[in-house]
CSV table of C-alpha atoms and ligand atoms in Angstrom, one decimal:
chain,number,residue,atom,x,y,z
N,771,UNK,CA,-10.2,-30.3,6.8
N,772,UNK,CA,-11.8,-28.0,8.9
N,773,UNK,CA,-15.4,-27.3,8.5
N,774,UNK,CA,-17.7,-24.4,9.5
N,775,UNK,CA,-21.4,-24.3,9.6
N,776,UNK,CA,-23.1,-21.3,8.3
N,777,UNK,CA,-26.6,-19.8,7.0
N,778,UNK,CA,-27.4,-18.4,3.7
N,779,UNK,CA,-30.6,-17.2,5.2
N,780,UNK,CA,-30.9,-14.8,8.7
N,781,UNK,CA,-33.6,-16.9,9.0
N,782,UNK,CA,-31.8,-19.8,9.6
N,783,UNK,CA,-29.3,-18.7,11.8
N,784,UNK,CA,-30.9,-20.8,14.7
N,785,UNK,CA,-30.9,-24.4,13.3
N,786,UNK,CA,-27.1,-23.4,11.9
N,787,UNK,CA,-25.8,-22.7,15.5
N,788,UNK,CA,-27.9,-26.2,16.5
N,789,UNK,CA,-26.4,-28.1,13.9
N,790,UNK,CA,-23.2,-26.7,14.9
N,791,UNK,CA,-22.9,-27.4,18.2
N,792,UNK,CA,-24.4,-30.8,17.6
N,793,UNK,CA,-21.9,-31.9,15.6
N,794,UNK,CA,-18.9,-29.9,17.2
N,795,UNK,CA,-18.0,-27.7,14.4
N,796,UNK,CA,-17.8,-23.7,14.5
N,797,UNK,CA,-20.0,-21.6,13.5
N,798,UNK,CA,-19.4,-18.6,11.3
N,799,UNK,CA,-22.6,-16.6,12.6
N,800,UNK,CA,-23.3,-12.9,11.3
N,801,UNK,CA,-22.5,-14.2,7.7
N,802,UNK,CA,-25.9,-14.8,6.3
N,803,UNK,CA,-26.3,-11.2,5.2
N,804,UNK,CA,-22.7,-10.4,4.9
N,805,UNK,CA,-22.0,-9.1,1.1
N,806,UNK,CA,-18.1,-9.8,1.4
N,807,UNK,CA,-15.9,-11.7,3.4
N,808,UNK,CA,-12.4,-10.2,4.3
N,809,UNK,CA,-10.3,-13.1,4.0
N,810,UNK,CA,-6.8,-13.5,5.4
N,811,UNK,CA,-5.1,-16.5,2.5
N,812,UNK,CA,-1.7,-17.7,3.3
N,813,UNK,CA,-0.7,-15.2,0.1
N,814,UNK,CA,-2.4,-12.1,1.2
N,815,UNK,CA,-5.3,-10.2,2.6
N,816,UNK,CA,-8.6,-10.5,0.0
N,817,UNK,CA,-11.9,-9.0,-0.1
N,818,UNK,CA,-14.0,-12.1,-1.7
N,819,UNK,CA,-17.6,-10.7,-2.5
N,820,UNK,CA,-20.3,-12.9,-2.0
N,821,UNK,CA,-24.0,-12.6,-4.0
N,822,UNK,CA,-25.1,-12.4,-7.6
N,823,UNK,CA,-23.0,-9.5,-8.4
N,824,UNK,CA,-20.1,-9.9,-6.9
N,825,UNK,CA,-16.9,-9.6,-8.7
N,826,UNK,CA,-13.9,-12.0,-7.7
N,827,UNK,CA,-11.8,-11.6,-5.0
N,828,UNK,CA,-10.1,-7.8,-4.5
N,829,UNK,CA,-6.6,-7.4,-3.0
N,830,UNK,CA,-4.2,-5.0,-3.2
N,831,UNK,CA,-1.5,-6.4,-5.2
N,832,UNK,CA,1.8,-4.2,-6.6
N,833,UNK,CA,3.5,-6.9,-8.1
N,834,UNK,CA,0.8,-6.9,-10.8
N,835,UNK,CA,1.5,-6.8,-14.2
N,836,UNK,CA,-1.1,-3.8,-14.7
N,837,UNK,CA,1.6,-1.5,-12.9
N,838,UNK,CA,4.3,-2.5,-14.7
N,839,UNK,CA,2.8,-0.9,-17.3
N,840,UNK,CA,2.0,2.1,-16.4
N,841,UNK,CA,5.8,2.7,-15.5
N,842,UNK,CA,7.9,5.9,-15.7
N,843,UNK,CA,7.4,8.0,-19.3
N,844,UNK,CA,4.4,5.7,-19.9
N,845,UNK,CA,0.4,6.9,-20.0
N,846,UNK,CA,0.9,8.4,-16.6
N,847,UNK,CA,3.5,10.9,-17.0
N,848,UNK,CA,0.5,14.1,-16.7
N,849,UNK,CA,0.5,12.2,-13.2
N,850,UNK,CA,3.9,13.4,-12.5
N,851,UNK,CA,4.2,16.4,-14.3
N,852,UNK,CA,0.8,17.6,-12.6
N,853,UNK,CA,2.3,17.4,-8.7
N,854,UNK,CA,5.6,18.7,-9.9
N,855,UNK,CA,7.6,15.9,-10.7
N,856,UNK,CA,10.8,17.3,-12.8
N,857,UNK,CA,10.0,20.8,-11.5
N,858,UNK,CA,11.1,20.4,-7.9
N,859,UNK,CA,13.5,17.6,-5.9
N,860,UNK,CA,12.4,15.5,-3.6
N,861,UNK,CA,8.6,16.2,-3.7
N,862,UNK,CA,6.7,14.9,-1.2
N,863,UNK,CA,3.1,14.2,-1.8
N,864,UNK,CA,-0.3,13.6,0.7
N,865,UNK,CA,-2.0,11.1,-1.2
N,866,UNK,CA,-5.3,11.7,0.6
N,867,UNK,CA,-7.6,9.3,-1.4
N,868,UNK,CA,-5.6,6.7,-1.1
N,869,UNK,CA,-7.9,4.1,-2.5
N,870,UNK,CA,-6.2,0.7,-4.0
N,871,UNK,CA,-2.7,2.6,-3.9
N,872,UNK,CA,-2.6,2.6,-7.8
N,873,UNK,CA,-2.0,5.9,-7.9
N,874,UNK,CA,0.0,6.2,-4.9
N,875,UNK,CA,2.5,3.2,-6.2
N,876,UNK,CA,3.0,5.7,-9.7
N,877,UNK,CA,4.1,8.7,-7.5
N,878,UNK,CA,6.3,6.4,-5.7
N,879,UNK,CA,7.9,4.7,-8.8
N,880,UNK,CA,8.5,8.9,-10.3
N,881,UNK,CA,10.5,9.3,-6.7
N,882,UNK,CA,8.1,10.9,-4.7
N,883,UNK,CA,8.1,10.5,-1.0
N,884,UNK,CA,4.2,9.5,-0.5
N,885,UNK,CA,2.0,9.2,2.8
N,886,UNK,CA,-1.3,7.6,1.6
N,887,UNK,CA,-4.0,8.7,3.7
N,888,UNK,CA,-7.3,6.0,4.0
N,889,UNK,CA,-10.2,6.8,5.9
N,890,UNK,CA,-12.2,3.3,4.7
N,891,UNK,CA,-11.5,0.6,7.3
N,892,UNK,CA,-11.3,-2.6,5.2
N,893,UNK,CA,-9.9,-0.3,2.1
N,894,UNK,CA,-6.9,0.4,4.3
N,895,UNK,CA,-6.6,-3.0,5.5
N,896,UNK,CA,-6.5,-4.6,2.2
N,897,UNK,CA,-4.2,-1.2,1.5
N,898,UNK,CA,-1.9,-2.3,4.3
N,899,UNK,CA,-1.4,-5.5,3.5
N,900,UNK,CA,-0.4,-4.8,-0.4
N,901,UNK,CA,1.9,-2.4,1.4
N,902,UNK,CA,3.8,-4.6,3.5
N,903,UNK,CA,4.3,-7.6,0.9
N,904,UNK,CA,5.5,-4.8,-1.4
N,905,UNK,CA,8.1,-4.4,0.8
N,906,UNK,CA,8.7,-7.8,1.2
N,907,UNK,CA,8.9,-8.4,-2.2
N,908,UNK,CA,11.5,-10.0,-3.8
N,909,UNK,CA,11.5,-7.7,-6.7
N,910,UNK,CA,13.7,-5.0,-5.8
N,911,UNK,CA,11.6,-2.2,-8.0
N,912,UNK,CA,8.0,-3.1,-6.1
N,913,UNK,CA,10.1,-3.6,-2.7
N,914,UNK,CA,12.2,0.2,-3.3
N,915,UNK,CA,9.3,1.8,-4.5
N,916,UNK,CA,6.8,0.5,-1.4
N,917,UNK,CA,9.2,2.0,1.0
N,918,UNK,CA,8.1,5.2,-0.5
N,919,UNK,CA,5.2,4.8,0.5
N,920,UNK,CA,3.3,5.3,4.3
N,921,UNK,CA,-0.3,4.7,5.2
N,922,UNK,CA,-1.6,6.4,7.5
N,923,UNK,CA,-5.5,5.4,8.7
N,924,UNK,CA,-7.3,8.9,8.8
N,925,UNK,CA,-9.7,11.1,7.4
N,926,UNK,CA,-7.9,13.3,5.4
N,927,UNK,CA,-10.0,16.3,6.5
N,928,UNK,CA,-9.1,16.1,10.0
N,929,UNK,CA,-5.2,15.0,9.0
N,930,UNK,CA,-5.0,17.8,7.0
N,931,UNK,CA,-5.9,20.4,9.5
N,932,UNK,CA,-3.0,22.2,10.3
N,933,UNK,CA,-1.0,19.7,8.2
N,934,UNK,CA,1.9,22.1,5.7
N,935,UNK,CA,2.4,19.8,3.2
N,936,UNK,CA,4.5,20.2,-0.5
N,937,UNK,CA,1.4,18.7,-2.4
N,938,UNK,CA,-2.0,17.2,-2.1
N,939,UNK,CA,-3.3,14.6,-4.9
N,940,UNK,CA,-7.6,13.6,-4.6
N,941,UNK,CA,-9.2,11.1,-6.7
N,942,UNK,CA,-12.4,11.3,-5.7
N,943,UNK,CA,-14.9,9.0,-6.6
N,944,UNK,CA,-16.4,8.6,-9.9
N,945,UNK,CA,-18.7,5.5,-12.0
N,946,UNK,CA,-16.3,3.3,-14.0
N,947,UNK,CA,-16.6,4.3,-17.8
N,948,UNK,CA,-13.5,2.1,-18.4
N,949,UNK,CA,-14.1,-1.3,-19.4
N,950,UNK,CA,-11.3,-3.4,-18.1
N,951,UNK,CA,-12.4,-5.9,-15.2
N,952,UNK,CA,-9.9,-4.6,-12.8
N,953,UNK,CA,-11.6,-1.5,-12.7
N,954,UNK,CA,-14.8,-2.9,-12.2
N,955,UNK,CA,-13.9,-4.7,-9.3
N,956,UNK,CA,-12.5,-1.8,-7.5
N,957,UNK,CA,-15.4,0.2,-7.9
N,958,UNK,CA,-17.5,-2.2,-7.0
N,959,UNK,CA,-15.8,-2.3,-3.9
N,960,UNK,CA,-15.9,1.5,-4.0
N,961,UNK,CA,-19.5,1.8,-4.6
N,962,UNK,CA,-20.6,-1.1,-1.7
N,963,UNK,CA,-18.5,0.7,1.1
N,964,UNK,CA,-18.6,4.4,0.5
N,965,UNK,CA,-21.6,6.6,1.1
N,966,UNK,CA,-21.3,9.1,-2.1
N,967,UNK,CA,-22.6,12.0,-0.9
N,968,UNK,CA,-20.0,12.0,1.8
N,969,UNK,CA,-17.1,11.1,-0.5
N,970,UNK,CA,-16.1,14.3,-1.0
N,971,UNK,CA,-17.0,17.4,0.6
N,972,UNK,CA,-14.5,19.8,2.5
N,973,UNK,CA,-11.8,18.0,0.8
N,974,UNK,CA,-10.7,20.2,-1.7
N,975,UNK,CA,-10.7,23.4,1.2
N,976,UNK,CA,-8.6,21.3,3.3
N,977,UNK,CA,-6.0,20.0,1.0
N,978,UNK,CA,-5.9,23.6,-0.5
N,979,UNK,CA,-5.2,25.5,2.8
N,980,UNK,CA,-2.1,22.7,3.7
N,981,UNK,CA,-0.5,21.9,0.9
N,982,UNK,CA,2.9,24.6,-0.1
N,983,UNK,CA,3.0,23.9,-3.4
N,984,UNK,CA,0.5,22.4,-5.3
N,985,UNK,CA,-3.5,20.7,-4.7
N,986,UNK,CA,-4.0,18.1,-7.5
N,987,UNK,CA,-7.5,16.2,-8.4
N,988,UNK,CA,-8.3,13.8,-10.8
N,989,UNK,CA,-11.3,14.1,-13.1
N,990,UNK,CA,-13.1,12.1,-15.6
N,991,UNK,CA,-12.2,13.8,-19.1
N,992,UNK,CA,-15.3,15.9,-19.9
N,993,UNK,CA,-16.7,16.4,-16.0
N,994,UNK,CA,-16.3,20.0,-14.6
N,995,UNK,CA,-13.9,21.0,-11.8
N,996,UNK,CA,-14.7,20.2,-8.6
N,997,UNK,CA,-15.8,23.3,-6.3
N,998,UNK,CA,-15.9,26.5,-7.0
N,999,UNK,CA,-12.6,28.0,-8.0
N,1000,UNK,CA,-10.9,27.2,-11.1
N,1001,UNK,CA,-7.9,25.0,-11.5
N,1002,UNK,CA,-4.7,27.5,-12.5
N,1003,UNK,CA,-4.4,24.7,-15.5
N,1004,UNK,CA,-5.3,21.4,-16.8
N,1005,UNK,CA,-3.4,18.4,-17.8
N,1006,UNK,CA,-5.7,16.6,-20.0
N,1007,UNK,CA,-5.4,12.8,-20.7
N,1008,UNK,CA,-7.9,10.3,-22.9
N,1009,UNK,CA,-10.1,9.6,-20.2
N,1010,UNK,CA,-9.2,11.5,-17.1
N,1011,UNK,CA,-7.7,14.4,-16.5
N,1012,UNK,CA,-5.7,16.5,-13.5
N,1013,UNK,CA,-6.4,19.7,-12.7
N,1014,UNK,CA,-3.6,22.1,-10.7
N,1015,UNK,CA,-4.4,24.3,-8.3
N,1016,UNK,CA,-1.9,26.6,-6.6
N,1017,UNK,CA,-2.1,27.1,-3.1
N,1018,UNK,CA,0.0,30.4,-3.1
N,1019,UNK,CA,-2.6,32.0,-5.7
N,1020,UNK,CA,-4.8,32.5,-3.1
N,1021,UNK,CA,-8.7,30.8,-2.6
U,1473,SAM,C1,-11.6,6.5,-6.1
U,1473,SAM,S1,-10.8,5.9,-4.6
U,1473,SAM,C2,-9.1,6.4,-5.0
U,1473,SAM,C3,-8.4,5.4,-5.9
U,1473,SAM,C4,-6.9,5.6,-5.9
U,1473,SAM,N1,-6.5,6.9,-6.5
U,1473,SAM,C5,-6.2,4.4,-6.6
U,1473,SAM,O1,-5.4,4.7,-7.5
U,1473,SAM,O2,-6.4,3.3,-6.2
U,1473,SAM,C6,-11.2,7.1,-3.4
U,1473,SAM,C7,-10.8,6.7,-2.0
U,1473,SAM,O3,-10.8,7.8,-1.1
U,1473,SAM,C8,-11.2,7.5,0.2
U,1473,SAM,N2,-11.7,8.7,0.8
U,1473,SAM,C9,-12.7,9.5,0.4
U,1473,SAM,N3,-12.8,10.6,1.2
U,1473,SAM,C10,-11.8,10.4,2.1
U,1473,SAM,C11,-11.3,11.2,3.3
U,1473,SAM,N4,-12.0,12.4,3.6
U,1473,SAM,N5,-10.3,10.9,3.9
U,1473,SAM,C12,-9.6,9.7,3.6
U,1473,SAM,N6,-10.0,8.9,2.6
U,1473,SAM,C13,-11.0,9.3,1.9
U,1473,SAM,C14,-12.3,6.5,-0.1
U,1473,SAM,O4,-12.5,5.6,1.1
U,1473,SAM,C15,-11.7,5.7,-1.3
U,1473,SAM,O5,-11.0,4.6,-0.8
């Protein structure tokens, strides 16, 4: 068993690293006020939250039975009827909130080709890793639909400049109104590592002057539409929504 000394107090970081090197074990210094540790299992790569608060470990997994669920023809459909699915072949879409990779994974499954773009360093790493066992997975569904997938580390602003593109999808950030744990989690993770008021802004001008086709963005059911111009129309779902924008209309 391998042990390491630590502090729960920055206080006590000191007498830790003393204790440790008297008795020979390592120590795991800068930890005391760390709020999660990103921890690589033999399974997988995991976010486990530490504190009061914290929710249980996060990791990115596809093989899930939550996804299964929201399979083709299921409660996502205005997903893929929003970026074109059934309207055009082949459609490949810029995922530039990339998130978890939920909504990513459900544009993959509907046959879209889909780069997923992260700018959050531990989002993407935990992203990356659900990624690559996906395609390691012995399920042939998760493992074909993961290929259809690439992650790409960037801020979506700068990847998008000059980028032509068939489609754009955003999820920005929003609070969790649902009330299922899973959701909880991720926005907890959301809410500890993103700075809000920099969540969003320029996005919707970027993704608008790349993308050929279509700029998609996913909204809480009753919020307004983000920026200034109107969406050209609305797909409207229980508790979110996705509103279209057509590049070619002009800004
Ligand atoms: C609400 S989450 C998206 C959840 C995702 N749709 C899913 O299904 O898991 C928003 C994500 O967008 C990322 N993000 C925000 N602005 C970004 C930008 N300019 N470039 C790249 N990623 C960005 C955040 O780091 C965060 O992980």
């Amino acid at each position: 068993m391998t042990i390491a000394v630590t502090a729960s107090q920055p206080g006590q970081l000191a007498a830790a690293s003393a204790l440790a090197a008297e008795l020979g074990l390592p120590l795991l210094d800068q930890v005391a006020d760390a709020r999660a540790l990103l921890a690589l299992t033999p399974e997988r790569l995991e976010l486990a939250a530490t504190g009061p608060d914290a929710p249980g470990a996060i990791a990115v997994d596809f093989t899930a039975g939550a996804l299964r669920h929201r399979r083709r023809g299921g409660h996502n459909e205005p997903l893929g009827r929003a970026v074109g699915v059934g309207k055009w072949q082949d459609i490949s879409v810029v995922d530039a909130t990339a998130g978890l990779g939920r909504d990513s994974f459900v544009l993959a499954d509907l046959g879209c080709q889909v780069t997923l773009l992260e700018r959050e360093p531990v989002v993407f790493a935990l992203l990356r890793d659900g990624i690559e066992r996906g395609q390691r997975s012995e399920d042939p569904w998760v493992a074909e639909v993961c290929q259809r997938m690439t992650l790409v580390r960037a801020d979506a602003r700068e990847w998008l400049a000059g980028a032509a593109v068939d489609v754009v999808y955003l999820d920005p950030m929003f609070p969790a109104r649902r009330k299922s744990a899973r959701v909880k989690k991720d926005m907890w993770l959301f809410q500890q590592l993103l700075e809000p008021a920099d969540v969003f802004g320029g996005l919707l001008e970027a993704a608008l002057a790349a993308a050929g086709k279509r700029v998609v963005v996913k909204r809480p059911a009753k919020a307004p539409a983000l920026g200034e111009r109107a969406p050209a129309f609305q797909l409207p779902g229980k508790t979110v929504r996705f509103d279209v924008y057509l590049p070619e209309a002009g800004i």
